[in-house]
Tab-separated table of N, CA and C in Angstrom:
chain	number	residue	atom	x	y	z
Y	116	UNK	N	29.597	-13.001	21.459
Y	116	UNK	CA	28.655	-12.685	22.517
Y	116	UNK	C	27.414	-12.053	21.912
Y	117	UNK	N	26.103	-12.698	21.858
Y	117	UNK	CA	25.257	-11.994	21.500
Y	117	UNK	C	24.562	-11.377	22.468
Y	118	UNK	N	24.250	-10.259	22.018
Y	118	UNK	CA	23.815	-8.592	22.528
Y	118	UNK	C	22.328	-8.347	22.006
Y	119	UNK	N	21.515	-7.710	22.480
Y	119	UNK	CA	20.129	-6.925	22.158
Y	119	UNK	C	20.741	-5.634	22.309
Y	120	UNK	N	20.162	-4.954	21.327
Y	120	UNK	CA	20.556	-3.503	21.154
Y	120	UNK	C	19.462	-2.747	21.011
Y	121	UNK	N	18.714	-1.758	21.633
Y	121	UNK	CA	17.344	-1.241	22.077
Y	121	UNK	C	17.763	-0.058	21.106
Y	122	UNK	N	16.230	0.740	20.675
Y	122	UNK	CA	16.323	2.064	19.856
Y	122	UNK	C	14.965	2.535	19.995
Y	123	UNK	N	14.336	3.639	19.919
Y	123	UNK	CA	13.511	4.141	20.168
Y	123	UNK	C	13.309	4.695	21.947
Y	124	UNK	N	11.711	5.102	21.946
Y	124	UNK	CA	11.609	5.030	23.257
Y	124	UNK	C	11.613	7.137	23.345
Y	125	UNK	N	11.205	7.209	24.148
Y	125	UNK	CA	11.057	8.785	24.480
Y	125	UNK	C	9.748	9.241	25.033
Y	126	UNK	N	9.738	10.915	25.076
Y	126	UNK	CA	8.374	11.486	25.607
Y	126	UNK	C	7.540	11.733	24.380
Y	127	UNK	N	6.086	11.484	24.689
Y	127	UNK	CA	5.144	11.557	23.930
Y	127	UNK	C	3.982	12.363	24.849
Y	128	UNK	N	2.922	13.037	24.566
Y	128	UNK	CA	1.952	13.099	25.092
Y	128	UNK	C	0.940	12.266	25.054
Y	129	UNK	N	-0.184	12.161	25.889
Y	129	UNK	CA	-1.187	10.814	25.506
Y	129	UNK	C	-1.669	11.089	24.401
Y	130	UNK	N	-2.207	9.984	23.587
Y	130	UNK	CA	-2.661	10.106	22.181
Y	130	UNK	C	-1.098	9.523	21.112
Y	131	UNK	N	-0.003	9.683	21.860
Y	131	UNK	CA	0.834	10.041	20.592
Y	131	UNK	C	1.173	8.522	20.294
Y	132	UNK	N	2.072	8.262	19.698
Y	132	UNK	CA	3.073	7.201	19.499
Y	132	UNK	C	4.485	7.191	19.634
Y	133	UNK	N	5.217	6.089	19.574
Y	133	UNK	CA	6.385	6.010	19.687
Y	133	UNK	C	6.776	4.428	19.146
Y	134	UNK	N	7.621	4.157	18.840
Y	134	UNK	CA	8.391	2.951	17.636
Y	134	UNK	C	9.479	2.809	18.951
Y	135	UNK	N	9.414	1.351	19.211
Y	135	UNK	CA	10.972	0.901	19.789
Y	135	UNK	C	11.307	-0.282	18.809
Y	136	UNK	N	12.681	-0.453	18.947
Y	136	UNK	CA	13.318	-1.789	18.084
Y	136	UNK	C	14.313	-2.467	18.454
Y	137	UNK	N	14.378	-3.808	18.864
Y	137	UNK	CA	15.529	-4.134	19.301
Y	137	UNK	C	16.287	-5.453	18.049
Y	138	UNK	N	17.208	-5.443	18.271
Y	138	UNK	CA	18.387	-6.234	17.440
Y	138	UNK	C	19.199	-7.431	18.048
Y	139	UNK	N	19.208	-8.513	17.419
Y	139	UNK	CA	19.948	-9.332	18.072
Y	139	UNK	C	20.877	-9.477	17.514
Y	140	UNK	N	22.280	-9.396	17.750
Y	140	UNK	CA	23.584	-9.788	16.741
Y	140	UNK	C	24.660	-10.242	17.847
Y	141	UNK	N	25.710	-10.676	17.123
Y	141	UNK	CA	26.569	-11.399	17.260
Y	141	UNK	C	26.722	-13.111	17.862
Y	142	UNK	N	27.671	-13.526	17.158
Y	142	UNK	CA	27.248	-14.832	17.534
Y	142	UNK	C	26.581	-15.721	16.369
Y	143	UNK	N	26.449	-17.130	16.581
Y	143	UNK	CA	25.617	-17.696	15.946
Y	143	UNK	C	24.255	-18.432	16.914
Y	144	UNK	N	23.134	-17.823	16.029
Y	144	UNK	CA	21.961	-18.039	17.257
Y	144	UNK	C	20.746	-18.339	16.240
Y	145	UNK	N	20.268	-18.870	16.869
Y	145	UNK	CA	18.629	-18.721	16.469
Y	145	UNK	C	17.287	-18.275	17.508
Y	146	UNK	N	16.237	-17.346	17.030
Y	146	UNK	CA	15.543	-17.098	18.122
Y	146	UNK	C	14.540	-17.658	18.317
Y	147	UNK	N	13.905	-17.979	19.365
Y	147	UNK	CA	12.667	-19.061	19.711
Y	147	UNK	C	11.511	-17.979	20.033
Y	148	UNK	N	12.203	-17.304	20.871
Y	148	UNK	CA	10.935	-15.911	20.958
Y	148	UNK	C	11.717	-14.685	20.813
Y	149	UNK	N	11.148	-13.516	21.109
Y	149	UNK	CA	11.745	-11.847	21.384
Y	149	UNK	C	10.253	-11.275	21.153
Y	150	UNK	N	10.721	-10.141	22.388
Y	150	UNK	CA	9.987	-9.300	22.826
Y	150	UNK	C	10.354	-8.081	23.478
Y	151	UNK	N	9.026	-7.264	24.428
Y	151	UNK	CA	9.310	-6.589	25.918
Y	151	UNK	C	8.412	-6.873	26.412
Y	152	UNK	N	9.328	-6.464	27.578
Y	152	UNK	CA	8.797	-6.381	28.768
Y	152	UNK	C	9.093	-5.023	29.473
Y	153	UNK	N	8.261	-4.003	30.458
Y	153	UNK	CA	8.299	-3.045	30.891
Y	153	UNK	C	8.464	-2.850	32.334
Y	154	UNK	N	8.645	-1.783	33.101
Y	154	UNK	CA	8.775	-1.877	34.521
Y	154	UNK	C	8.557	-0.556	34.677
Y	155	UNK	N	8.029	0.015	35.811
Y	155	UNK	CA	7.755	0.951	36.886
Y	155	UNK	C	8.620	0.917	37.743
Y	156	UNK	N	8.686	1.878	38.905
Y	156	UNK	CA	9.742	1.848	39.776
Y	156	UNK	C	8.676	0.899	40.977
Y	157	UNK	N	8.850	0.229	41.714
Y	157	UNK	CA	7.951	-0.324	42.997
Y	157	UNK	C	7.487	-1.518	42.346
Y	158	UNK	N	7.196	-1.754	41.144
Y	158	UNK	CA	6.495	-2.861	40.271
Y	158	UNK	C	7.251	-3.810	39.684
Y	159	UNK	N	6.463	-5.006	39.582
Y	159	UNK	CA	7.505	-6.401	38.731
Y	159	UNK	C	7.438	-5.688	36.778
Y	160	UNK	N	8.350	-6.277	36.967
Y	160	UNK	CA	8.567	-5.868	34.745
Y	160	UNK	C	7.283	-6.901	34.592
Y	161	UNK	N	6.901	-6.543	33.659
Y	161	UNK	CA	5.955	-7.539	33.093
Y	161	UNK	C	6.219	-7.629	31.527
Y	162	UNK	N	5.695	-8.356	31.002
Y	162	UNK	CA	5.661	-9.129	29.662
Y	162	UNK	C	4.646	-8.072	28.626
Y	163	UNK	N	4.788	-7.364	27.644
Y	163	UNK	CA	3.961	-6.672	27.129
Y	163	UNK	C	3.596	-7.212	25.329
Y	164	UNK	N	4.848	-7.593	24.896
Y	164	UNK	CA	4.573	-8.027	23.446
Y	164	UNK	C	5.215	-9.139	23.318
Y	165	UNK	N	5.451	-10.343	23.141
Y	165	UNK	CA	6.020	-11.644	22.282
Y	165	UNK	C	5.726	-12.074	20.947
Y	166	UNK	N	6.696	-12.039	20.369
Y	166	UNK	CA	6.327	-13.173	18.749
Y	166	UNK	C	7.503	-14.473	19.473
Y	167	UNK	N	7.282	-15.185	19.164
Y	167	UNK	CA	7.611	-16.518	18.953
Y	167	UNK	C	7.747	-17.147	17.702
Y	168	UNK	N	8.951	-18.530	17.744
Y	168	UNK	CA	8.946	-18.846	16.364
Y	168	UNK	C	8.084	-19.665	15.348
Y	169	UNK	N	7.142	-19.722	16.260
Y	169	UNK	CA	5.339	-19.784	14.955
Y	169	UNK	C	5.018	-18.833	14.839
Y	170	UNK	N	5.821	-17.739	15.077
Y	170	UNK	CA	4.812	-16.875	14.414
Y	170	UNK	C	3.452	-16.152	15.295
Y	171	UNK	N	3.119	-16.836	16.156
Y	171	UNK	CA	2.287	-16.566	17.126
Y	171	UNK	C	2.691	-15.582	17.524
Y	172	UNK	N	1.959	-14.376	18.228
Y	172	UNK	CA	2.247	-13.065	19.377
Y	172	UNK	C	1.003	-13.394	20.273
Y	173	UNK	N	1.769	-12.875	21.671
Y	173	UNK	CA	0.946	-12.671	23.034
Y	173	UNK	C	1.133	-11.399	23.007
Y	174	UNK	N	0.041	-10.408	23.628
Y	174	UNK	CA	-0.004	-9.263	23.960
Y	174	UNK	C	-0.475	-9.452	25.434
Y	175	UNK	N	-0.171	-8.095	26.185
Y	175	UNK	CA	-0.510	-7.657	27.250
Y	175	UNK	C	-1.974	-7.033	27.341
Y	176	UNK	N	-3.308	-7.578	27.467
Y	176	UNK	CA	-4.189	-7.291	27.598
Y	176	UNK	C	-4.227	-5.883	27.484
Y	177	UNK	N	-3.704	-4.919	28.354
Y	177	UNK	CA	-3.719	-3.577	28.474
Y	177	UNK	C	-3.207	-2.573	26.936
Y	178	UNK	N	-2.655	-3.789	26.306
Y	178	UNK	CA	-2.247	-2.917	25.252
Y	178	UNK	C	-2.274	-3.727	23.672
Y	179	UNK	N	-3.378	-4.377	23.766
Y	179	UNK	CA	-4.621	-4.639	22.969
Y	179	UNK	C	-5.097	-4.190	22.242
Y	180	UNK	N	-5.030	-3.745	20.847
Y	180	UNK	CA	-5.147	-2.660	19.997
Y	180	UNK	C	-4.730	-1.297	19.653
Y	181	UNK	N	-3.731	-1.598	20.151
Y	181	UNK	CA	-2.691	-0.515	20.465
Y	181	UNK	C	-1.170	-0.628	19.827
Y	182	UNK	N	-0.852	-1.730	20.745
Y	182	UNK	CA	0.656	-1.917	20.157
Y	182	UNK	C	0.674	-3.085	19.247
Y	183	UNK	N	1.302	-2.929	18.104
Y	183	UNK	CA	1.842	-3.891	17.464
Y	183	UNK	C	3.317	-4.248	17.367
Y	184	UNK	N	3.589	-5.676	17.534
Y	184	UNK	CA	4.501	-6.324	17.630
Y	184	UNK	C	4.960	-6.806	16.126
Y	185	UNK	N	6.138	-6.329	15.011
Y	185	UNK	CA	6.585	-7.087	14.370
Y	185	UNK	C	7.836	-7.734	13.918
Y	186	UNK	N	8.209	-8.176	13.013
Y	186	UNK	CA	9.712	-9.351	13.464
Y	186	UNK	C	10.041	-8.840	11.794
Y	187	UNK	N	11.690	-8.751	11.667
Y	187	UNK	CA	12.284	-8.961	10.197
Y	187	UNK	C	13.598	-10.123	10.653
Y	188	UNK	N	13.296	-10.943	9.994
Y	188	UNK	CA	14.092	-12.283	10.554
Y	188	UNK	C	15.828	-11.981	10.022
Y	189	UNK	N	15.472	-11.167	8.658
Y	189	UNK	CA	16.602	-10.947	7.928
Y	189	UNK	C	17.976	-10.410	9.018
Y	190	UNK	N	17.005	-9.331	9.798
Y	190	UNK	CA	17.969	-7.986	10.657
Y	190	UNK	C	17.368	-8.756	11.980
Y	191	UNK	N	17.191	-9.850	12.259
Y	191	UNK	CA	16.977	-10.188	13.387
Y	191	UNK	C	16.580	-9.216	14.857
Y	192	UNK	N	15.213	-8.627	14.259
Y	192	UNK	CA	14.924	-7.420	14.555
Y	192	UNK	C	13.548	-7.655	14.932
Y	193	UNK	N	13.265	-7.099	16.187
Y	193	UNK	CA	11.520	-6.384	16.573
Y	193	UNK	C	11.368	-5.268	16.300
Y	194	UNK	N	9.799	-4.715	16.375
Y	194	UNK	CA	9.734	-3.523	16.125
Y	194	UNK	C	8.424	-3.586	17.200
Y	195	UNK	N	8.320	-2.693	17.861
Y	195	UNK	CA	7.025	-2.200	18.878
Y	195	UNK	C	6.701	-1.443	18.196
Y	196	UNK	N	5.537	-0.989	17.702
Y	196	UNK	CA	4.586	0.229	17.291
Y	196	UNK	C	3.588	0.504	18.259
Y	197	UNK	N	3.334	1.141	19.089
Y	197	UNK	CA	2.886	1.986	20.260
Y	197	UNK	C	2.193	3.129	20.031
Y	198	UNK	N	0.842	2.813	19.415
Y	198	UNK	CA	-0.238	4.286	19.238
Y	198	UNK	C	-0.961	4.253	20.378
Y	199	UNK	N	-1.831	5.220	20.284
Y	199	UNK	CA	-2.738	5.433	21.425
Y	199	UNK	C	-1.876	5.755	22.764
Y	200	UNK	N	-1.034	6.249	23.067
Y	200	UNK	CA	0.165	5.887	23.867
Y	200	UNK	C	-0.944	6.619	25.514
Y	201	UNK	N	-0.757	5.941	26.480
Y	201	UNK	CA	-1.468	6.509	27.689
Y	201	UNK	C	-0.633	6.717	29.120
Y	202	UNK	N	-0.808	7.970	29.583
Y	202	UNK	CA	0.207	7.861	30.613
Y	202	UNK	C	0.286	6.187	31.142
Y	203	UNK	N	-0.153	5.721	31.950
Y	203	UNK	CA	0.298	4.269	32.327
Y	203	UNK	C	0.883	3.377	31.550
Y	204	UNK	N	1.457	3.933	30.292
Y	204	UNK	CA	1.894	3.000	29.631
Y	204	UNK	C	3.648	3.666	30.301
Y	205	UNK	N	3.823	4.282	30.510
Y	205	UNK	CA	5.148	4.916	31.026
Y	205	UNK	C	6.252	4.205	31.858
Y	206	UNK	N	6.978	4.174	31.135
Y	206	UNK	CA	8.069	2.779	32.349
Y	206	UNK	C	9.209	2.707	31.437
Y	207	UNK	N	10.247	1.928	31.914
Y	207	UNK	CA	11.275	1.898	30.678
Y	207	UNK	C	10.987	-0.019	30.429
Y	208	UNK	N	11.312	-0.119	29.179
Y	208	UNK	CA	11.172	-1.054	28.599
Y	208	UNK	C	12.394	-1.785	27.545
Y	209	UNK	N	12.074	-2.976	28.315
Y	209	UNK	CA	13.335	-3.724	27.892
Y	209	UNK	C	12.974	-4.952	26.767
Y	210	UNK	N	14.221	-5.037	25.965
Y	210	UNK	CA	13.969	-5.895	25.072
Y	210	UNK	C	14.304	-7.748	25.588
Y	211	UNK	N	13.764	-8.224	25.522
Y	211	UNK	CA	13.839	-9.806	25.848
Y	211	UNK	C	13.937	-10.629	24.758
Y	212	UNK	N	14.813	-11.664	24.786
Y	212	UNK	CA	15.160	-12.733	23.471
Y	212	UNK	C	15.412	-14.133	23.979
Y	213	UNK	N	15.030	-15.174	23.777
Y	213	UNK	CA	15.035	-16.423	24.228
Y	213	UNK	C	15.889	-17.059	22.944
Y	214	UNK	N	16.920	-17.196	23.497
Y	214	UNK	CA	18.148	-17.409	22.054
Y	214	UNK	C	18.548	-19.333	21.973
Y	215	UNK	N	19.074	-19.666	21.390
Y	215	UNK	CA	19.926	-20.909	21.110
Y	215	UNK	C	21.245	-20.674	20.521
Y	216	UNK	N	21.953	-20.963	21.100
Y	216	UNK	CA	23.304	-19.732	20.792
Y	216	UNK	C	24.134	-21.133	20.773
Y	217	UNK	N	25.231	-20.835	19.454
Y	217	UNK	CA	26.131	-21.907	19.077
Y	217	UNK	C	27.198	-21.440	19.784
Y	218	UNK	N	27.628	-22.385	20.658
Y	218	UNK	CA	29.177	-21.905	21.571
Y	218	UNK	C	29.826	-23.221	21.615
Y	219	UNK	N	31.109	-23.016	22.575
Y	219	UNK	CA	32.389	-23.859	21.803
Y	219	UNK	C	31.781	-25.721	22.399
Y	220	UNK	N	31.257	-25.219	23.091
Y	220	UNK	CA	30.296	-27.172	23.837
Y	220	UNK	C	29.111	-27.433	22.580
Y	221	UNK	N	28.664	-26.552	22.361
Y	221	UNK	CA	27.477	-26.748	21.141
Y	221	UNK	C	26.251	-26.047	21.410
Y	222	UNK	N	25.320	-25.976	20.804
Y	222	UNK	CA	24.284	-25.704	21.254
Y	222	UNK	C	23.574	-25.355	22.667
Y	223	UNK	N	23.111	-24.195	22.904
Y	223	UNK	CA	22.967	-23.858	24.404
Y	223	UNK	C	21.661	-22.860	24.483
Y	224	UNK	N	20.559	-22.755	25.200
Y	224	UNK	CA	19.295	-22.006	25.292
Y	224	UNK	C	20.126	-21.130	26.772
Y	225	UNK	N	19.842	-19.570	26.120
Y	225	UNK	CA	19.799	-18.904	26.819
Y	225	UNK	C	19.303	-17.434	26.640
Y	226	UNK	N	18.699	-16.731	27.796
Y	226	UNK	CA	17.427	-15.636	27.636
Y	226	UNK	C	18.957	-14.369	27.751
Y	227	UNK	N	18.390	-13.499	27.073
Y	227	UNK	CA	18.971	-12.420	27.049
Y	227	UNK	C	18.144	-10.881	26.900
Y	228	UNK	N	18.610	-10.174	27.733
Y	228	UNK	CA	17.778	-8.717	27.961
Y	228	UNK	C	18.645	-7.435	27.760
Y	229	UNK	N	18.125	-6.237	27.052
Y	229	UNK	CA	18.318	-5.470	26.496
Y	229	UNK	C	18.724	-4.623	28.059
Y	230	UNK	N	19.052	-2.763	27.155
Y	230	UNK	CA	19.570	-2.557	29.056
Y	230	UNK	C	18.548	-1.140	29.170
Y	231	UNK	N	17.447	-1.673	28.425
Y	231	UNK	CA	16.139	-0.570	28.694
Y	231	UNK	C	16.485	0.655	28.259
Y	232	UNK	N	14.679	0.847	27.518
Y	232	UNK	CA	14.422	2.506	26.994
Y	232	UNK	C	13.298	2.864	27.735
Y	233	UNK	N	13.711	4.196	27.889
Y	233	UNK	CA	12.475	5.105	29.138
Y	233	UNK	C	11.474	5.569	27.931
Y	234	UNK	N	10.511	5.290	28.366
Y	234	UNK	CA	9.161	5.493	27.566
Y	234	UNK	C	8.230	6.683	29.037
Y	235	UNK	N	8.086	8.024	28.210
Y	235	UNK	CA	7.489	8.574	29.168
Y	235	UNK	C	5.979	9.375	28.475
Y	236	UNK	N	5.142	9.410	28.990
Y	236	UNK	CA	3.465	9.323	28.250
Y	236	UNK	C	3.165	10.214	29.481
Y	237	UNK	N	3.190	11.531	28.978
Y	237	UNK	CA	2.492	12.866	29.659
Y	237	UNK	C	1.034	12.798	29.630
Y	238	UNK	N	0.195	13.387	30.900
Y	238	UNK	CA	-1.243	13.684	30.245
Y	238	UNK	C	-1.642	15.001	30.119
């Protein structure tokens, strides 16, 4: 059964930073994308960082020179780097993975989500 396993995440004041990382293991898989996505209470989660497997990243406009998104393929691993951190960036945030997962029929695409880190940005 492959799992995302979330790390980081906490209180910061504005200005500060904070590092999240998520992990994909178990299983045999390959990943097509991984990311987050964040949520508010009243609000849809939205999409904040993607790498994909070109290599390509989408960012969330709002956090545009700010956060960097990077990948170690080895540890099948993201890393969020989150400077400039601003109250509205505050929400808990979940890790997202768009997998191809080898199971007993064969080959199978399926999305899998982390079970969220609270990110809280005082002003």
């Amino acid at each position: 059964q492959v799992q995302l396993v979330e790390s980081g995440g906490g209180l910061v004041q504005a200005g500060g930073s904070l590092r999240l990382s998520c992990a994909a293991s178990g299983g045999t898989f390959t990943i097509n994308g991984m990311g987050w996505y964040r949520q508010v209470p009243g609000q849809q989660r939205e999409p904040v960082a993607r790498i994909w497997s070109d290599n390509r990243i989408d960012y969330l406009d709002a956090v545009k020179g700010r956060f960097t998104l990077s990948r170690d393929d080895a540890k099948n691993t993201v890393t969020l780097q989150m400077n400039s951190l601003k109250p509205e960036d505050t929400g808990v945030y979940y890790c997202n993975a768009g997998l191809r997962i080898l199971m007993e029929t064969g080959w199978s695409l399926r999305e899998k989500w982390g079970r969220g880190t609270q990110v809280t940005v005082s002003s």
